[in-house]
mmCIF file of N, CA and C in Angstrom:
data_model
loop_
_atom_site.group_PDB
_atom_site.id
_atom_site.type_symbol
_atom_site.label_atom_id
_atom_site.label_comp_id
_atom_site.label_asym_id
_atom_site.label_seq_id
_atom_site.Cartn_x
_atom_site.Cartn_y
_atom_site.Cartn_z
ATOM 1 N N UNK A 1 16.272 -3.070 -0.908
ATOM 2 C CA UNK A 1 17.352 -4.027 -0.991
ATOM 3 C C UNK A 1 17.896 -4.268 0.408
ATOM 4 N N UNK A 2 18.333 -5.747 0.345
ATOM 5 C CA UNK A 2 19.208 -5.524 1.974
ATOM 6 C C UNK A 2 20.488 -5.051 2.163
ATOM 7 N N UNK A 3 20.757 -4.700 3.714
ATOM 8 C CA UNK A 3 21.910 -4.099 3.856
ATOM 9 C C UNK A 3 23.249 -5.071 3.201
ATOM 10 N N UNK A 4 22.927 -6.007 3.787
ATOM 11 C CA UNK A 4 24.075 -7.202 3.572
ATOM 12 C C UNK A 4 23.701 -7.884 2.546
ATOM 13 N N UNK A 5 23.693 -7.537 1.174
ATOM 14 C CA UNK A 5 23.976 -8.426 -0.018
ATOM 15 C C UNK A 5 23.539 -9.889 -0.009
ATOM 16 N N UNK A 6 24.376 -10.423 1.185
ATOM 17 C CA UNK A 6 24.162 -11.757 0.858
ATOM 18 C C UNK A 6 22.782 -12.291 1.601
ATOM 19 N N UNK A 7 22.557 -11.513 1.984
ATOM 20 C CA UNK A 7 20.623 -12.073 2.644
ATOM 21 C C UNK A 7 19.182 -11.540 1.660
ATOM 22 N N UNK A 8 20.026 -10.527 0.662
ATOM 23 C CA UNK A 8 18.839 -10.184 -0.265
ATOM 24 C C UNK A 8 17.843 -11.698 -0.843
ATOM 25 N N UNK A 9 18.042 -12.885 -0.814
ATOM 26 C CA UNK A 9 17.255 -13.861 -0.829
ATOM 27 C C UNK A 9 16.598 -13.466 0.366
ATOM 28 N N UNK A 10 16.775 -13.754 1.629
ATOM 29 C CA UNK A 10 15.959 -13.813 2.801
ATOM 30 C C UNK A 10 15.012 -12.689 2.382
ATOM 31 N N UNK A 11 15.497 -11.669 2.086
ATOM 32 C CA UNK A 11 14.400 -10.530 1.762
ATOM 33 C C UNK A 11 13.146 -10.843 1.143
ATOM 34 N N UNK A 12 13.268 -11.301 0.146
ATOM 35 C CA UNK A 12 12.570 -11.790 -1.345
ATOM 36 C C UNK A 12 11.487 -12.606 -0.137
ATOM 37 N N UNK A 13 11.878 -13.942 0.150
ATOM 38 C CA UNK A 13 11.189 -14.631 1.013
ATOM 39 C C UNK A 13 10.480 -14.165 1.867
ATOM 40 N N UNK A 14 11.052 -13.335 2.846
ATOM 41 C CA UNK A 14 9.941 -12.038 3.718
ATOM 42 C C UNK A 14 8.582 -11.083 3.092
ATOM 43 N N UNK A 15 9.513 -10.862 1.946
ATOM 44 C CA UNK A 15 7.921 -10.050 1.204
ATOM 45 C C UNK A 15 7.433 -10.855 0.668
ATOM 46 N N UNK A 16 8.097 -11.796 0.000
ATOM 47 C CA UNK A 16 6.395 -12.818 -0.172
ATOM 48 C C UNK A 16 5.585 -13.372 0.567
ATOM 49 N N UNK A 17 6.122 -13.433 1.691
ATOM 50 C CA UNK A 17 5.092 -13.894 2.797
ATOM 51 C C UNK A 17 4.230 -12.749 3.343
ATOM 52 N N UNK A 18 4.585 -11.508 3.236
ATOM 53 C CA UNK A 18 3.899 -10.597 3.640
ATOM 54 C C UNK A 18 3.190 -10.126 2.876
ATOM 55 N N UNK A 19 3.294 -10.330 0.964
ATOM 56 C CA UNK A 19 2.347 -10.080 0.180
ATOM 57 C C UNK A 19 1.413 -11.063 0.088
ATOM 58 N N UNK A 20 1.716 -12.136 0.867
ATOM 59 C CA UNK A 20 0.783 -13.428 0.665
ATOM 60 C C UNK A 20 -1.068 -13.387 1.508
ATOM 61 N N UNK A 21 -0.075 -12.470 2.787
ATOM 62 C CA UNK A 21 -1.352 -12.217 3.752
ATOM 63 C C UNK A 21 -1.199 -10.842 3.962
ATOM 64 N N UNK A 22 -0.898 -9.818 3.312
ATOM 65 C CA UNK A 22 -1.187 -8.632 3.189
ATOM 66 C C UNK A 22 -1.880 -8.267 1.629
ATOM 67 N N UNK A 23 -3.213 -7.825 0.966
ATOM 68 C CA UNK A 23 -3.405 -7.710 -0.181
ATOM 69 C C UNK A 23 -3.052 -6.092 -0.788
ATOM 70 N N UNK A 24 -2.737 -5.497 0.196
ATOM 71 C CA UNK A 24 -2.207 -4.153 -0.141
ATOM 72 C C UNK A 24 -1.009 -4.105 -0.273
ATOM 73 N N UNK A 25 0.030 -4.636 -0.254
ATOM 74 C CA UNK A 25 1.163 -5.092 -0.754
ATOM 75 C C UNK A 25 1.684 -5.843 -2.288
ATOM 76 N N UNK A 26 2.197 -5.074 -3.229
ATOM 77 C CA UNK A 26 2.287 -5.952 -4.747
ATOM 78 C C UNK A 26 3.918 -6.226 -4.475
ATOM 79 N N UNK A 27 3.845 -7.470 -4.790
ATOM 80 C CA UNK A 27 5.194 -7.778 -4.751
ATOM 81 C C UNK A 27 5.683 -8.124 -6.472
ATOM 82 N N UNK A 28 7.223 -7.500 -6.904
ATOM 83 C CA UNK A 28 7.438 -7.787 -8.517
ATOM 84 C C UNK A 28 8.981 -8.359 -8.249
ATOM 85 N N UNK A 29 9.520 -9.320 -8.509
ATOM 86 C CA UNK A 29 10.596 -9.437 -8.726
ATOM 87 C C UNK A 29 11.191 -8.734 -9.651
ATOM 88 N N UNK A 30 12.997 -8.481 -9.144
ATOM 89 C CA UNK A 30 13.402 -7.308 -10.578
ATOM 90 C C UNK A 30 14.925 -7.739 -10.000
ATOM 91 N N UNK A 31 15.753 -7.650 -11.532
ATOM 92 C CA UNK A 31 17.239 -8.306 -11.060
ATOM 93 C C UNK A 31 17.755 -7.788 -9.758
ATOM 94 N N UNK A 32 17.816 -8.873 -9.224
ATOM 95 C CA UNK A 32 18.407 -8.731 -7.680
ATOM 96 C C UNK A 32 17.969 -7.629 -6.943
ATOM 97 N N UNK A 33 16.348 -7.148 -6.898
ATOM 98 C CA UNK A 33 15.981 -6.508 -6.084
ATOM 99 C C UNK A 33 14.674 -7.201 -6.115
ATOM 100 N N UNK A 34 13.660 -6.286 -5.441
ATOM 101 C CA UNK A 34 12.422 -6.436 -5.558
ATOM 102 C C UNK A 34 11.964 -5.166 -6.007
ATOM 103 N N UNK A 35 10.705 -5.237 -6.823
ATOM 104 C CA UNK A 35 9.658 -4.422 -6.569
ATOM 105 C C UNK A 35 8.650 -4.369 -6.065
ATOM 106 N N UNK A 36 8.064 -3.484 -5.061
ATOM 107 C CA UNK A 36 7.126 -3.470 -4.417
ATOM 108 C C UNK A 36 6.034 -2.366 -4.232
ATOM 109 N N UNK A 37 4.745 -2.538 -4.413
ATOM 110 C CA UNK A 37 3.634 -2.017 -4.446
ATOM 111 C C UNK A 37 3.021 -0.852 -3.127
ATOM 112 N N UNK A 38 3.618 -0.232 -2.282
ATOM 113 C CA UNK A 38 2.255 0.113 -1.514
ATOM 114 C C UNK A 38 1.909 1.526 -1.585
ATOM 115 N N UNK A 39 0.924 1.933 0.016
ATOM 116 C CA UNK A 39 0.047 3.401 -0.274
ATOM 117 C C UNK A 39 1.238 4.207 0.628
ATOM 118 N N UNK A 40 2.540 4.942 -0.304
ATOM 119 C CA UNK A 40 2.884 6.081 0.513
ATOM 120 C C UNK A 40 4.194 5.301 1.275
ATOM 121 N N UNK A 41 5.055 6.383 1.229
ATOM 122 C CA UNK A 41 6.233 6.264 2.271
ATOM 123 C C UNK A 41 6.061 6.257 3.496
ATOM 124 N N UNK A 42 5.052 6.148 4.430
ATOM 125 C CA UNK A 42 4.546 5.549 5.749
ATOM 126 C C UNK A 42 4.868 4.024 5.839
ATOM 127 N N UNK A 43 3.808 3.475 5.124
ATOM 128 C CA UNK A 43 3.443 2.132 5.144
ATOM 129 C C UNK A 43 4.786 1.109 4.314
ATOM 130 N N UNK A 44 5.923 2.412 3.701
ATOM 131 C CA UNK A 44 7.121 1.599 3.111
ATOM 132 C C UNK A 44 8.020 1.524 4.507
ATOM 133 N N UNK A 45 7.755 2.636 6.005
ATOM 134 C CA UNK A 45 8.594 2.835 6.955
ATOM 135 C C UNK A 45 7.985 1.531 8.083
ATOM 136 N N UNK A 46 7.018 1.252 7.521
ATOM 137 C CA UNK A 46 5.972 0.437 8.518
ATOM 138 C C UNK A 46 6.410 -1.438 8.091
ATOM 139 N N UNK A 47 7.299 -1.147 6.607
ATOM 140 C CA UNK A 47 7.304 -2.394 6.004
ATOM 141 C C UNK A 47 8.982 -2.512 6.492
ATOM 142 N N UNK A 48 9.602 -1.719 6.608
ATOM 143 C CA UNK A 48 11.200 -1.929 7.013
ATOM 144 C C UNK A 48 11.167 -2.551 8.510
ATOM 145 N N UNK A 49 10.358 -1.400 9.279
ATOM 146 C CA UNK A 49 10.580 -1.921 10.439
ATOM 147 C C UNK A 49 9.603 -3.560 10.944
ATOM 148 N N UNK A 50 8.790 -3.794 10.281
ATOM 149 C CA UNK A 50 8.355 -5.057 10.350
ATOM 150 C C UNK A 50 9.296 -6.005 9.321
ATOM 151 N N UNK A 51 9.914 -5.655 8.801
ATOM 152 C CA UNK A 51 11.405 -6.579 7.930
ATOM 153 C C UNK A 51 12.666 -6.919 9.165
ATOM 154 N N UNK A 52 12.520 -5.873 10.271
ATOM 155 C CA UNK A 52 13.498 -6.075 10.957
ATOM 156 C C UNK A 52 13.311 -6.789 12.501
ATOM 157 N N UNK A 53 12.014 -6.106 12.441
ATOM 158 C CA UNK A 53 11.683 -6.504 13.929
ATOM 159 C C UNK A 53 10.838 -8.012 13.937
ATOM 160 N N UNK A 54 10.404 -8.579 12.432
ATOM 161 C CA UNK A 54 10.174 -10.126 12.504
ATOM 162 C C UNK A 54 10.807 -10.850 12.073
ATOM 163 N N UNK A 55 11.631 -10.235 11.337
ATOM 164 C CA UNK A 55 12.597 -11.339 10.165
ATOM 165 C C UNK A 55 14.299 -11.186 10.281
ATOM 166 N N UNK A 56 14.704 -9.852 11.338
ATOM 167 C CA UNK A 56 15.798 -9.500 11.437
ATOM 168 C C UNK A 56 16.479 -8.828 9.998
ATOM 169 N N UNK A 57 15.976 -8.653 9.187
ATOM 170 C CA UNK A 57 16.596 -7.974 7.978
ATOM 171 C C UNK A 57 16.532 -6.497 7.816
ATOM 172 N N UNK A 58 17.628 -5.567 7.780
ATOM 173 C CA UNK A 58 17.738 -4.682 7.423
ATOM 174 C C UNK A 58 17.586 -4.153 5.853
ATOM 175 N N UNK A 59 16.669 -3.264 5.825
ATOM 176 C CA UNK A 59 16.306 -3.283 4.262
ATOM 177 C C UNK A 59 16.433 -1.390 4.033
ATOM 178 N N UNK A 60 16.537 -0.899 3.008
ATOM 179 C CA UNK A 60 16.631 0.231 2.372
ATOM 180 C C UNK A 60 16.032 0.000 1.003
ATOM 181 N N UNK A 61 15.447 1.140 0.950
ATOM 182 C CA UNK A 61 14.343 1.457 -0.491
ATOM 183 C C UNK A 61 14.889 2.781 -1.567
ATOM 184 N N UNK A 62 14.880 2.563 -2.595
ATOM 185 C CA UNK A 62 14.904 3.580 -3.486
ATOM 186 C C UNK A 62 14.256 4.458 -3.445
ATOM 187 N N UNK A 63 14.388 5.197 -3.706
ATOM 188 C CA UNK A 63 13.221 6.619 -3.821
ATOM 189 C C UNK A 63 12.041 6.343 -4.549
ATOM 190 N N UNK A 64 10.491 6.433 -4.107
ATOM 191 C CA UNK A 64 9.414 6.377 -4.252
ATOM 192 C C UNK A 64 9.283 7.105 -5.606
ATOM 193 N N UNK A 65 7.929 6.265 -6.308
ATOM 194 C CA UNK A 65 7.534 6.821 -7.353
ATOM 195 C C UNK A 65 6.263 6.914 -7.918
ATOM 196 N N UNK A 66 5.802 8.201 -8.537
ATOM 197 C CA UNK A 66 3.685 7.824 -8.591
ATOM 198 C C UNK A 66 3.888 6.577 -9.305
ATOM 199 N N UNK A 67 2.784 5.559 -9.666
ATOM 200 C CA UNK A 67 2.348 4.838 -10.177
ATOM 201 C C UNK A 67 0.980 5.289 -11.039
ATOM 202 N N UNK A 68 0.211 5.423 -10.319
ATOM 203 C CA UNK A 68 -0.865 5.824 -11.233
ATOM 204 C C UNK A 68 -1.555 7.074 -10.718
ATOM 205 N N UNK A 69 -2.229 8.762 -11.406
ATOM 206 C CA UNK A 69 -2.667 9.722 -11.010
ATOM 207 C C UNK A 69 -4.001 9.780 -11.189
ATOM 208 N N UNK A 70 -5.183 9.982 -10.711
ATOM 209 C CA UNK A 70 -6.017 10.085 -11.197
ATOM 210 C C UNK A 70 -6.411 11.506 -11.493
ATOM 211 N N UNK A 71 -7.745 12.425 -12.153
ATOM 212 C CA UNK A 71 -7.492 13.800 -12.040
ATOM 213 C C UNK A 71 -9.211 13.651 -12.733
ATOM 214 N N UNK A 72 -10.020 14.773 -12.142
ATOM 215 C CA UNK A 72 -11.374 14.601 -13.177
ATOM 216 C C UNK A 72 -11.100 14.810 -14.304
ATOM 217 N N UNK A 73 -11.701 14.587 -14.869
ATOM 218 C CA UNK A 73 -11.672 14.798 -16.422
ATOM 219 C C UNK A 73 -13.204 16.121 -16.822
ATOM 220 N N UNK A 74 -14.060 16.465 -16.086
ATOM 221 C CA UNK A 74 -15.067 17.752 -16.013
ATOM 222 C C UNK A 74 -15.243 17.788 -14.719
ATOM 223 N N UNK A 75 -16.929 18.802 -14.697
ATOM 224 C CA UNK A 75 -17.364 19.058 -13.693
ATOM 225 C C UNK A 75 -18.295 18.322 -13.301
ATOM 226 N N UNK A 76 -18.502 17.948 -12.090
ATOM 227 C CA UNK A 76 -19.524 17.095 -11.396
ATOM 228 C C UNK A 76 -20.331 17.760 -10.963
ATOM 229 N N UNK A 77 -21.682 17.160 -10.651
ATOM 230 C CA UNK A 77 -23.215 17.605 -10.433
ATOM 231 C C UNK A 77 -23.201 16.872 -9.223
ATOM 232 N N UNK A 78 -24.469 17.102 -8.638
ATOM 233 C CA UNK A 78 -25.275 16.401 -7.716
ATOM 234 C C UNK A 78 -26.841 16.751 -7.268
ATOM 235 N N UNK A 79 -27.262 15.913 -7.123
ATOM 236 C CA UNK A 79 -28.501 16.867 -7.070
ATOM 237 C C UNK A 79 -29.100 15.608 -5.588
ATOM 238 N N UNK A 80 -29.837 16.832 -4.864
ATOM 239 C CA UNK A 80 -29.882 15.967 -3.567
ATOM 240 C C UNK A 80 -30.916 15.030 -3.498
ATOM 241 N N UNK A 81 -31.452 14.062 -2.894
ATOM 242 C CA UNK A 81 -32.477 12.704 -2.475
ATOM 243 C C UNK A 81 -32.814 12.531 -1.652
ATOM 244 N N UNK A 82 -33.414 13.281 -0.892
ATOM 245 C CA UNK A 82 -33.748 13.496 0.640
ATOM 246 C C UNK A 82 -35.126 13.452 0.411
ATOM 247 N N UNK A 83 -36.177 13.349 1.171
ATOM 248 C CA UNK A 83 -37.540 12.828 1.223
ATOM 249 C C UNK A 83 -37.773 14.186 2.459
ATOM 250 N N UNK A 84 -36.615 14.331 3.426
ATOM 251 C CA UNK A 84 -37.136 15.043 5.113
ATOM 252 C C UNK A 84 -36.376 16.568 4.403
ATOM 253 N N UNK A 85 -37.562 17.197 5.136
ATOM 254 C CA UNK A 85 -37.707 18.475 4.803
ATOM 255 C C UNK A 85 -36.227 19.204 5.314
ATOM 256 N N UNK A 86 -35.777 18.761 6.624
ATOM 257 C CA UNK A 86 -33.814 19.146 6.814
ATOM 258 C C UNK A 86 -33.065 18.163 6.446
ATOM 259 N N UNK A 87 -32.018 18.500 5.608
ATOM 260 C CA UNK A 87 -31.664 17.820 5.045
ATOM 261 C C UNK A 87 -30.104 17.285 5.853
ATOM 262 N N UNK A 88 -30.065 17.379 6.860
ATOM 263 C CA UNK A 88 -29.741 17.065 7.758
ATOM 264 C C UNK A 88 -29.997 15.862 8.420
ATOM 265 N N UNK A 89 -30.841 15.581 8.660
ATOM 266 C CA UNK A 89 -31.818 13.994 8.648
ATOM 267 C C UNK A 89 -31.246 13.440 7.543
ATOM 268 N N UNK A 90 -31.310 13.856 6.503
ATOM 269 C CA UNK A 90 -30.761 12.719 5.410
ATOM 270 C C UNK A 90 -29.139 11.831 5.726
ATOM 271 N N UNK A 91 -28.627 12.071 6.061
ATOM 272 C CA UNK A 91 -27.155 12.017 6.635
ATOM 273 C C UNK A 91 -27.098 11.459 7.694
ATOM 274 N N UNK A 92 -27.523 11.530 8.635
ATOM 275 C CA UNK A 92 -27.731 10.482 10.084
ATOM 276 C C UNK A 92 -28.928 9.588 9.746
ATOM 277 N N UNK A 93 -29.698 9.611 8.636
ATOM 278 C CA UNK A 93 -30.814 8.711 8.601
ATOM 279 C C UNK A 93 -30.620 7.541 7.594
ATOM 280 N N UNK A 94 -31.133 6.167 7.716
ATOM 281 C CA UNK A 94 -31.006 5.437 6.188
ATOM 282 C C UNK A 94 -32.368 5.485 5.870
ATOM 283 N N UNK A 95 -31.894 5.343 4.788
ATOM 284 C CA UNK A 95 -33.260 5.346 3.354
ATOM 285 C C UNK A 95 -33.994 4.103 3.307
ATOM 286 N N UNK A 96 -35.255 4.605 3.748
ATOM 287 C CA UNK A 96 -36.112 2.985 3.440
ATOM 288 C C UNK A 96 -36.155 3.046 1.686
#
């Protein structure tokens, strides 16, 4: 949200332009705030200070929240595909 109330429009307008040409960015409207999509409280510190330092808006965020967890569900296999006897070569080499 912005600091000053009455520029929370300007806000709105800023992240849509930045969700427009950023695709890692989800932008949701929500009464008189926004919601917004990204990876991690970095890239939310990376989104304030590019709110301020292109658009002049001071912005503050709610406290972060998971969205979605993933977790295996069993155990995984692998079994190797290497043709060269070190398998070492396989890894610096591509596969005809």
């Amino acid at each position: 949200m912005a600091r000053a109330p009455a520029r929370q429009d300007e806000v709105h307008r800023a992240l849509r332009e930045l969700a427009d040409s950023d695709p890692v960015i989800a932008l949701r409207p929500e009464h008189g705030a926004a919601r917004i999509r990204v990876y991690g409280e970095v890239q939310q510190e990376v989104l304030a200070d590019t709110l301020a330092a292109d658009y002049g808006l001071a912005v503050d965020f709610r406290d972060t929240g998971v969205v979605c967890v993933e977790r295996p569900s069993g155990t995984g296999s692998a079994a190797p595909r290497c043709a060269w006897a070190n398998p070492a070569i396989c890894t610096a080499t591509r596969s005809r």
